[in-house]
Coordinates of C-alpha atoms and ligand atoms in Angstrom, one line a residue:
M11 CA -0.3 25.4 4.0
T12 CA -1.5 24.9 0.4
V13 CA -5.3 23.8 0.1
V14 CA -7.2 22.4 -2.6
P15 CA -8.6 25.5 -4.5
S16 CA -12.4 25.4 -3.9
D17 CA -13.2 25.9 -7.4
L18 CA -11.5 22.6 -8.4
D19 CA -12.9 20.9 -5.4
A20 CA -16.3 22.1 -6.0
Y21 CA -16.2 20.7 -9.5
L22 CA -15.0 17.3 -8.5
T23 CA -17.5 17.1 -6.0
A24 CA -20.4 18.1 -8.3
N25 CA -19.2 15.5 -11.0
D26 CA -18.4 12.7 -8.7
E27 CA -21.0 10.4 -9.7
R28 CA -20.4 10.9 -13.5
I29 CA -16.7 10.6 -13.0
R30 CA -17.2 7.2 -11.2
R31 CA -19.6 6.0 -13.9
E32 CA -16.8 6.6 -16.4
L33 CA -14.1 5.0 -14.3
F34 CA -16.7 1.9 -14.2
D35 CA -17.0 2.0 -18.0
L36 CA -13.2 1.9 -18.3
L37 CA -13.0 -0.9 -15.9
T38 CA -15.4 -3.1 -17.9
I39 CA -12.9 -3.4 -20.7
P40 CA -10.9 -6.7 -20.1
S41 CA -7.6 -5.1 -21.7
V42 CA -5.5 -8.2 -20.8
S43 CA -2.1 -7.3 -22.7
A44 CA -0.6 -10.7 -22.3
R45 CA -3.6 -12.6 -24.1
S46 CA -3.7 -12.3 -27.8
E47 CA -7.7 -13.2 -27.5
H48 CA -8.0 -9.8 -25.7
D49 CA -6.3 -7.5 -28.5
A50 CA -9.4 -6.1 -29.6
D51 CA -10.4 -5.2 -26.0
T52 CA -6.9 -4.0 -25.3
R53 CA -7.3 -1.5 -28.5
R54 CA -10.8 -0.5 -27.1
A55 CA -9.3 0.7 -24.0
A56 CA -6.7 2.6 -25.8
E57 CA -9.4 4.5 -28.1
W58 CA -11.6 4.8 -24.8
I59 CA -8.6 6.8 -23.1
A60 CA -8.1 8.8 -26.2
G61 CA -11.7 9.8 -26.3
S62 CA -11.8 10.6 -22.5
L63 CA -8.7 12.8 -23.0
R64 CA -10.5 14.7 -25.9
S65 CA -13.4 15.3 -23.6
A66 CA -11.3 16.7 -21.0
G67 CA -10.1 19.1 -23.6
L68 CA -6.8 17.7 -24.8
A69 CA -5.7 16.5 -28.3
A70 CA -5.3 12.8 -28.4
T71 CA -3.7 10.5 -30.9
V72 CA -3.6 6.5 -30.9
H73 CA -0.1 5.7 -32.1
E74 CA 0.5 2.2 -33.5
T75 CA 3.4 0.1 -32.5
A76 CA 4.5 -3.5 -33.2
G77 CA 2.4 -4.3 -30.1
H78 CA -0.5 -2.5 -28.4
P79 CA -0.9 1.1 -29.2
V80 CA 0.4 4.0 -27.2
V81 CA -2.2 7.0 -26.6
V82 CA -0.7 10.4 -26.4
G83 CA -2.8 13.4 -25.2
E84 CA -1.4 17.0 -25.5
Y85 CA -2.1 20.3 -24.1
R86 CA 0.2 23.0 -25.2
G87 CA -1.7 26.2 -24.2
A88 CA -0.2 27.0 -20.9
P89 CA 1.3 30.5 -20.3
R90 CA 4.7 31.3 -21.7
G91 CA 7.5 30.0 -20.0
A92 CA 5.3 27.3 -18.1
P93 CA 7.0 24.0 -17.8
T94 CA 5.8 20.9 -19.6
V95 CA 4.6 17.9 -17.4
L96 CA 4.4 14.4 -18.9
V97 CA 2.0 11.8 -17.2
Y98 CA 2.4 8.3 -17.7
G99 CA 0.1 5.6 -17.1
H100 CA -0.9 2.1 -18.4
Y101 CA -4.3 1.1 -19.5
D102 CA -3.6 -2.7 -19.7
V103 CA -4.1 -5.1 -16.9
Q104 CA -2.9 -8.4 -15.8
P105 CA -4.8 -11.6 -16.6
A106 CA -7.8 -12.1 -13.9
E107 CA -7.4 -15.8 -13.4
P108 CA -8.0 -17.7 -11.3
L109 CA -11.6 -16.2 -11.7
D110 CA -13.3 -18.5 -9.1
L111 CA -11.4 -16.6 -6.4
W112 CA -13.1 -13.2 -7.2
T113 CA -16.0 -12.1 -4.8
S114 CA -17.5 -10.2 -7.7
P115 CA -16.6 -10.8 -11.4
P116 CA -13.0 -8.9 -12.4
F117 CA -14.5 -6.8 -15.1
A118 CA -17.8 -5.9 -13.6
P119 CA -16.7 -3.0 -11.3
T120 CA -18.5 -3.1 -7.7
V121 CA -18.1 -0.7 -4.5
R122 CA -17.8 -2.5 -1.4
D123 CA -16.8 -1.1 1.9
G124 CA -15.2 2.1 0.4
R125 CA -13.4 0.2 -2.3
I126 CA -13.7 -0.3 -5.9
Y127 CA -13.2 -3.9 -6.8
A128 CA -12.2 -4.7 -10.4
R129 CA -9.0 -5.8 -12.1
G130 CA -7.1 -2.8 -13.0
S131 CA -8.9 -0.6 -10.5
V132 CA -5.6 0.3 -8.9
D133 CA -3.1 -1.2 -11.4
D134 CA -3.4 1.2 -13.2
K135 CA -6.6 2.5 -14.8
G136 CA -8.0 4.1 -11.6
Q137 CA -4.8 5.9 -11.1
L138 CA -4.2 6.9 -14.7
F139 CA -7.9 8.0 -15.0
L140 CA -7.7 10.4 -11.8
H141 CA -5.0 12.2 -13.7
V142 CA -7.4 12.7 -16.7
K143 CA -10.1 14.0 -14.3
A144 CA -7.7 16.4 -12.7
L145 CA -6.7 17.9 -16.1
E146 CA -10.7 17.9 -16.7
A147 CA -11.5 19.9 -13.7
H148 CA -8.8 22.6 -14.4
L149 CA -10.0 23.0 -18.2
A150 CA -13.6 22.9 -17.3
V151 CA -13.4 25.5 -14.4
R152 CA -10.8 27.8 -15.5
G153 CA -10.4 27.3 -19.3
T154 CA -6.9 26.5 -19.2
L155 CA -4.0 24.4 -17.6
P156 CA -1.2 26.0 -15.6
V157 CA 1.4 23.9 -17.3
N158 CA 1.8 22.1 -20.8
V159 CA 0.7 18.5 -20.3
I160 CA 1.4 15.3 -22.3
V161 CA -0.3 12.1 -21.4
L162 CA 1.5 9.0 -22.3
A163 CA -0.8 5.9 -21.8
E164 CA 0.8 2.5 -22.8
G165 CA -0.8 -1.0 -23.1
E166 CA 2.1 -3.2 -22.6
E167 CA 3.3 -2.4 -19.1
E168 CA 2.2 -5.6 -17.7
V169 CA 4.0 -7.6 -20.3
G170 CA 7.3 -5.5 -19.6
S171 CA 6.8 -2.5 -22.2
P172 CA 8.6 -4.1 -25.0
H173 CA 7.8 -1.2 -27.5
L174 CA 7.8 1.7 -25.3
A175 CA 11.6 2.7 -25.1
P176 CA 11.8 2.7 -28.9
F177 CA 8.7 4.8 -28.9
I178 CA 10.2 7.3 -26.6
E179 CA 13.5 7.3 -28.7
A180 CA 11.6 7.9 -31.8
Q181 CA 9.3 10.6 -30.5
Q182 CA 11.6 12.6 -28.4
D183 CA 10.6 15.8 -29.9
L184 CA 6.8 15.1 -29.3
L185 CA 7.7 13.8 -25.7
R186 CA 10.2 16.6 -24.5
C187 CA 9.2 17.7 -21.1
D188 CA 10.5 19.1 -17.8
A189 CA 9.2 16.6 -15.6
V190 CA 7.5 13.2 -15.4
V191 CA 4.6 12.2 -13.0
I192 CA 3.4 8.7 -12.5
S193 CA 0.7 7.2 -10.3
D194 CA 1.3 3.3 -10.5
S195 CA 2.3 2.4 -6.9
A196 CA 0.7 2.4 -3.4
M197 CA 1.0 4.6 -0.3
F198 CA 2.9 3.1 2.7
A199 CA -0.4 3.0 4.7
P200 CA -3.9 4.5 4.7
G201 CA -3.8 8.3 5.2
L202 CA 0.0 8.3 4.6
P203 CA 0.7 10.0 1.1
S204 CA 4.0 8.7 -0.3
V205 CA 6.6 9.5 -2.7
L206 CA 8.8 6.9 -4.0
S207 CA 12.6 7.2 -3.8
S208 CA 13.1 3.9 -5.8
L209 CA 12.0 1.0 -7.9
R210 CA 13.7 -2.4 -8.5
G211 CA 14.4 -3.5 -12.0
L212 CA 13.8 -6.9 -13.4
A213 CA 15.3 -9.5 -15.5
Y214 CA 12.9 -12.4 -16.4
F215 CA 14.1 -15.8 -17.9
Q216 CA 12.9 -19.1 -18.9
L217 CA 15.2 -21.9 -18.0
D218 CA 14.5 -25.1 -19.9
V219 CA 16.2 -28.4 -19.3
Q220 CA 16.0 -31.1 -22.0
G221 CA 17.1 -34.7 -21.3
P222 CA 15.8 -37.8 -23.3
A223 CA 14.1 -37.2 -26.8
Q224 CA 11.0 -38.1 -25.1
D225 CA 9.4 -39.4 -21.9
L226 CA 10.6 -42.7 -20.6
H227 CA 9.5 -45.5 -18.5
S228 CA 10.8 -44.4 -14.9
G229 CA 11.5 -48.3 -14.2
S230 CA 13.1 -49.3 -17.7
Y231 CA 15.3 -46.2 -17.7
G232 CA 15.2 -44.3 -14.3
G233 CA 18.7 -44.5 -12.7
A234 CA 20.5 -44.7 -15.8
V235 CA 19.2 -41.7 -17.6
V236 CA 19.7 -38.3 -16.3
N237 CA 16.4 -37.0 -14.9
P238 CA 15.7 -33.3 -16.2
A239 CA 13.5 -32.4 -13.3
M240 CA 16.3 -33.3 -11.0
A241 CA 18.8 -31.6 -13.0
L242 CA 16.5 -28.6 -13.0
A243 CA 16.1 -28.8 -9.3
R244 CA 19.8 -28.9 -8.9
I245 CA 20.4 -26.0 -11.1
L246 CA 17.9 -23.8 -9.0
A247 CA 19.5 -24.9 -5.8
T248 CA 22.8 -23.5 -6.9
M249 CA 21.4 -20.0 -7.1
H250 CA 21.3 -19.1 -3.4
D251 CA 23.8 -19.7 -0.7
A252 CA 23.0 -20.6 2.8
D253 CA 22.6 -17.0 3.9
G254 CA 20.2 -16.3 1.2
R255 CA 22.5 -14.4 -1.0
V256 CA 22.4 -15.0 -4.8
A257 CA 25.2 -17.2 -5.7
V258 CA 25.5 -16.6 -9.3
P259 CA 29.1 -15.1 -9.7
G260 CA 29.2 -11.5 -10.6
F261 CA 25.6 -11.0 -9.3
Y262 CA 26.2 -8.1 -6.8
D263 CA 29.2 -6.6 -8.9
A264 CA 27.3 -3.4 -10.0
V265 CA 25.3 -3.1 -6.8
R266 CA 25.7 0.5 -5.3
D267 CA 25.4 1.3 -1.7
W268 CA 22.3 2.9 -0.5
P269 CA 22.5 6.5 0.6
A270 CA 22.5 6.7 4.4
P271 CA 19.9 9.2 4.6
V272 CA 17.4 7.3 2.8
R273 CA 18.1 4.2 4.9
E274 CA 17.6 6.3 7.9
Q275 CA 14.1 7.5 6.4
M276 CA 13.2 3.8 6.0
R277 CA 14.0 3.1 9.4
G278 CA 11.6 5.6 10.7
L279 CA 8.6 4.3 8.8
P280 CA 5.9 2.6 10.8
F281 CA 6.5 -1.0 10.0
Q282 CA 6.0 -4.3 11.9
E283 CA 7.7 -7.2 10.3
E284 CA 5.3 -9.5 12.2
T285 CA 2.1 -7.9 11.0
F286 CA 3.7 -8.1 7.6
R287 CA 4.1 -12.0 7.9
E288 CA 0.7 -12.4 9.0
E289 CA -0.6 -10.6 6.1
T290 CA 1.3 -13.0 3.8
G291 CA -0.1 -16.2 5.7
A292 CA 3.4 -17.6 5.5
S293 CA 4.8 -19.3 8.6
A294 CA 8.2 -17.4 8.8
L295 CA 9.8 -14.8 6.7
G296 CA 13.0 -15.5 4.8
G297 CA 15.7 -13.7 2.6
E298 CA 19.2 -12.5 2.9
Q299 CA 20.8 -12.3 6.2
G300 CA 21.6 -9.0 7.7
Y301 CA 18.7 -6.8 6.2
T302 CA 15.5 -5.7 7.4
V303 CA 12.4 -6.5 5.7
L304 CA 12.0 -3.3 4.1
E305 CA 15.8 -3.2 3.1
R306 CA 15.3 -6.8 1.4
L307 CA 12.4 -5.5 -0.5
W308 CA 13.5 -2.2 -1.5
T309 CA 17.3 -2.1 -1.5
R310 CA 18.5 -5.9 -2.3
P311 CA 18.3 -7.7 -5.5
T312 CA 16.6 -11.2 -5.6
C313 CA 16.5 -14.3 -7.8
E314 CA 13.0 -16.0 -7.5
V315 CA 11.3 -19.0 -9.0
N316 CA 8.0 -17.9 -10.5
G317 CA 6.9 -21.2 -12.0
L318 CA 7.9 -24.8 -12.5
L319 CA 6.6 -27.4 -15.0
S320 CA 7.9 -31.1 -15.5
G321 CA 6.5 -34.5 -15.9
Y322 CA 3.3 -35.8 -14.7
T323 CA 1.1 -33.5 -12.6
G324 CA -2.3 -35.2 -12.9
E325 CA -4.4 -37.3 -10.6
G326 CA -2.7 -40.3 -9.1
A327 CA 0.6 -41.4 -10.0
K328 CA 2.3 -42.2 -13.4
T329 CA 5.8 -43.8 -13.5
V330 CA 7.6 -41.6 -15.9
L331 CA 10.9 -40.1 -16.5
P332 CA 10.1 -36.7 -18.1
A333 CA 12.0 -35.5 -21.2
R334 CA 12.1 -31.9 -20.0
A335 CA 11.6 -29.4 -17.2
M336 CA 11.1 -25.7 -17.4
A337 CA 11.4 -23.0 -14.8
K338 CA 10.3 -19.3 -14.9
V339 CA 12.9 -17.3 -13.0
S340 CA 13.0 -13.6 -12.3
C341 CA 15.8 -11.5 -10.6
R342 CA 14.7 -8.0 -9.2
L343 CA 17.6 -5.5 -9.6
V344 CA 18.9 -2.6 -7.8
P345 CA 21.1 0.4 -9.1
D346 CA 23.3 -0.1 -10.9
Q347 CA 22.5 -3.8 -12.0
D348 CA 21.9 -4.0 -15.8
P349 CA 19.2 -6.6 -16.9
R350 CA 21.5 -7.4 -20.1
A351 CA 24.5 -8.1 -17.8
I352 CA 22.6 -10.2 -15.4
E353 CA 21.2 -12.2 -18.4
R354 CA 24.7 -13.1 -19.4
L355 CA 25.7 -14.0 -16.0
M356 CA 22.8 -16.2 -15.5
Q357 CA 23.5 -17.9 -18.9
E358 CA 27.1 -18.5 -17.9
H359 CA 26.1 -19.8 -14.6
V360 CA 23.5 -22.3 -15.8
E361 CA 26.0 -23.4 -18.5
R362 CA 28.6 -24.2 -15.7
V363 CA 26.4 -25.7 -13.3
A364 CA 24.2 -28.0 -15.7
P365 CA 25.0 -31.7 -15.0
P366 CA 26.2 -33.6 -18.0
G367 CA 23.3 -35.6 -19.9
V368 CA 20.8 -32.7 -20.1
R369 CA 20.8 -29.5 -22.2
A370 CA 19.9 -26.3 -20.2
T371 CA 19.3 -23.2 -22.0
V372 CA 18.3 -19.6 -20.6
T373 CA 15.9 -17.4 -22.5
A374 CA 15.4 -13.8 -21.6
L375 CA 11.9 -12.9 -21.7
H376 CA 11.7 -9.2 -20.4
G377 CA 13.7 -6.8 -18.2
G378 CA 13.6 -3.4 -16.9
R379 CA 16.4 -1.2 -15.4
P380 CA 16.2 -0.3 -11.6
W381 CA 15.6 3.3 -10.5
R382 CA 16.6 5.7 -7.6
A383 CA 15.3 9.4 -7.5
E384 CA 17.0 12.6 -6.8
L385 CA 14.4 13.8 -4.1
D386 CA 15.1 17.4 -4.3
G387 CA 14.1 20.2 -6.5
P388 CA 10.8 22.1 -7.5
L389 CA 9.1 18.9 -8.6
F390 CA 9.5 17.2 -5.2
D391 CA 8.7 20.5 -3.4
A392 CA 5.3 20.8 -5.5
A393 CA 4.5 17.0 -4.9
R394 CA 4.9 17.6 -1.1
R395 CA 2.7 20.6 -0.9
A396 CA 0.0 19.1 -3.3
L397 CA -0.1 15.7 -1.2
A398 CA -0.3 17.7 2.1
A399 CA -3.2 19.9 0.6
A400 CA -5.3 16.7 -0.4
F401 CA -4.3 14.3 2.4
G402 CA -3.9 16.8 5.2
R403 CA -0.3 15.5 6.0
E404 CA 3.2 15.6 4.5
P405 CA 4.2 12.6 2.4
V406 CA 6.8 10.1 3.6
I407 CA 9.6 8.8 1.3
T408 CA 9.4 5.0 0.6
G409 CA 11.0 2.6 -1.7
E410 CA 9.3 0.0 -3.8
G411 CA 10.3 -3.7 -4.5
G412 CA 8.3 -3.8 -7.8
S413 CA 9.2 -2.5 -11.3
I414 CA 7.9 -0.1 -13.8
P415 CA 10.5 -0.6 -16.6
V416 CA 9.9 2.7 -18.5
V417 CA 11.2 4.9 -15.7
G418 CA 14.7 4.2 -16.3
D419 CA 14.2 5.0 -20.0
F420 CA 12.3 8.4 -19.2
E421 CA 15.3 9.7 -17.5
R422 CA 17.7 8.4 -19.9
V423 CA 16.0 9.5 -23.0
L424 CA 14.0 12.5 -22.1
G425 CA 16.5 13.8 -19.1
A426 CA 13.6 14.9 -17.1
P427 CA 13.1 13.8 -13.3
V428 CA 10.5 11.5 -12.6
L429 CA 8.1 11.8 -9.5
L430 CA 6.1 8.6 -8.5
M431 CA 3.3 9.6 -6.4
G432 CA 1.0 6.6 -6.1
F433 CA -2.4 6.1 -4.6
G434 CA -2.7 2.4 -4.0
L435 CA -2.7 0.8 -0.6
P436 CA -1.1 -2.2 1.0
G437 CA -3.2 -5.4 0.5
E438 CA -4.9 -3.8 -2.7
N439 CA -4.4 -7.3 -4.3
A440 CA -2.8 -5.9 -7.6
H441 CA -2.2 -8.9 -10.1
A442 CA -4.4 -11.0 -7.6
P443 CA -8.2 -11.8 -7.3
D444 CA -10.4 -8.9 -5.6
E445 CA -8.2 -6.2 -6.9
W446 CA -9.3 -2.9 -5.4
M447 CA -8.8 0.7 -5.1
S448 CA -9.8 3.0 -2.1
V449 CA -12.5 5.4 -3.1
E450 CA -11.2 8.0 -0.8
N451 CA -7.7 7.5 -2.3
F452 CA -9.2 8.0 -5.7
T453 CA -11.0 11.0 -4.7
K454 CA -8.2 12.6 -2.9
G455 CA -5.9 11.5 -5.6
M456 CA -7.7 13.8 -8.2
R457 CA -7.3 16.7 -5.9
A458 CA -3.7 16.1 -5.2
V459 CA -2.9 16.0 -9.1
A460 CA -5.2 19.0 -9.5
V461 CA -2.9 21.1 -7.0
L462 CA 0.2 19.4 -8.2
L463 CA -0.5 21.0 -11.7
E464 CA -1.1 24.4 -10.2
E465 CA 1.9 24.2 -7.9
M466 CA 4.2 23.2 -11.0
G467 CA 2.7 26.1 -13.0
Q468 CA 4.0 28.6 -10.3
G469 CA 7.4 27.0 -9.9
Ligands
BES511 N1 2.0 -1.1 -10.8 C1 3.0 -2.0 -10.9 C2 4.6 -1.4 -10.3 C3 4.4 -1.7 -8.8 C4 4.5 -2.9 -8.3 C5 4.2 -0.5 -8.1 C6 4.4 -3.1 -6.9 C7 4.2 -0.9 -6.9 C8 4.1 -2.1 -6.1 C9 3.3 -2.4 -12.5 O1 1.9 -2.4 -13.1 C10 3.8 -3.7 -12.5 O2 3.2 -4.7 -12.1 N2 5.0 -3.9 -13.0 C11 5.6 -5.2 -13.2 C12 6.6 -5.0 -14.3 C13 7.0 -6.3 -15.2 C14 5.7 -6.9 -15.8 C15 8.0 -6.0 -16.1 C16 6.1 -5.8 -11.9 O3 6.9 -5.3 -11.0 O4 6.1 -7.1 -11.9
ZN512 ZN1 1.0 -4.3 -12.5

């Protein structure tokens, strides 16, 4: 069995405290990509990552885009014939609100019970940084890397990576590689290293319903003027049938069957639907009939309301017929659904079902393609050995309900296989108050990556 080489292990152990301090430094930067008041912080995080790559021994450049910058680190000194590995991660984070629900402030990292609490600890600064430290360990101890490495860190993942696909297309020569490695997901359970076999895609919309030119007295006009809030509710109610299937015509046309061996694997995972329900705090689970919870999450597309706004929502009562209503709606997609095609279907559907008397419009906000891995070849064999060396057991193959929009673009543009090997854990509160990353997974993650680099160099 492969083990973590003692020189790399010793280096990481000896530098443990400093590495933690550096990570905390990164976690104090509020690089919230969605908020323009944090633009300077987001840029500071990009510069910080570039600095950290340079001190690890890579060349690093901060590239401007029409949005937040892209950081590219490079090491091209591997032995002749060694492959080139591209490591992708994101240095931006989700907004931290609601702040009063955090036990300690989101940008003041703290360790409690073996967990690093901070916004971005696991999604994705901690996971990006552990790659940088694995590279540093190799370069510090051995003076070289066993593979050529490109580190690509973006600052817009949490807002749908609007400028990254064009960047990759424009920089194909710079980014040409043999494999892409990403740590921006979770392990299936503590102590159970995991390799992802799929990600869902996303098509995100805003649905606006405009009625009268302005708010009206609900007594003087109600009953005679179409109410946009009710119209919106009726439109949304047409989006599912009684069995929990999405009822937008054509929605499932491109859905491909899931390979039987992958579904078999899924059924073998240790998963209790009742425990999952309890963790959510919901009184019952729902969804599409005929599928298990894991199948619903990983293999089936959805249509969900993410937000609703209309009329009077303040204290007490106000008798008003609102002029407009708005919903944020997102569809998670599975192979081979195309976000653009879903956008068109949604537009046509809303146009068809909107009642007369209101104007309903669908605006696409962002999207990303679904992805499914080919799980064989040297990259995955190397990952299996590396995870086994660091965690003491072979990884399981899992799926994922979330999205990383750029993954499909990497395969399409660079033609390289993508390995998703994440070190988060269930219940890590990504995007929520009290986000955390396990100290143990951070520590073992650095070692797993260090071994992976070595294994890939020998392939
Ligand atoms: N790290 C997540 C992707 C992810 C989500 C992995 C859930 C594992 C479990 C990533 O940062 C993310 O949140 N992606 C967004 C993409 C969206 C903003 C386009 C998502 O899935 O909502
Ligand atoms: Zn995220």
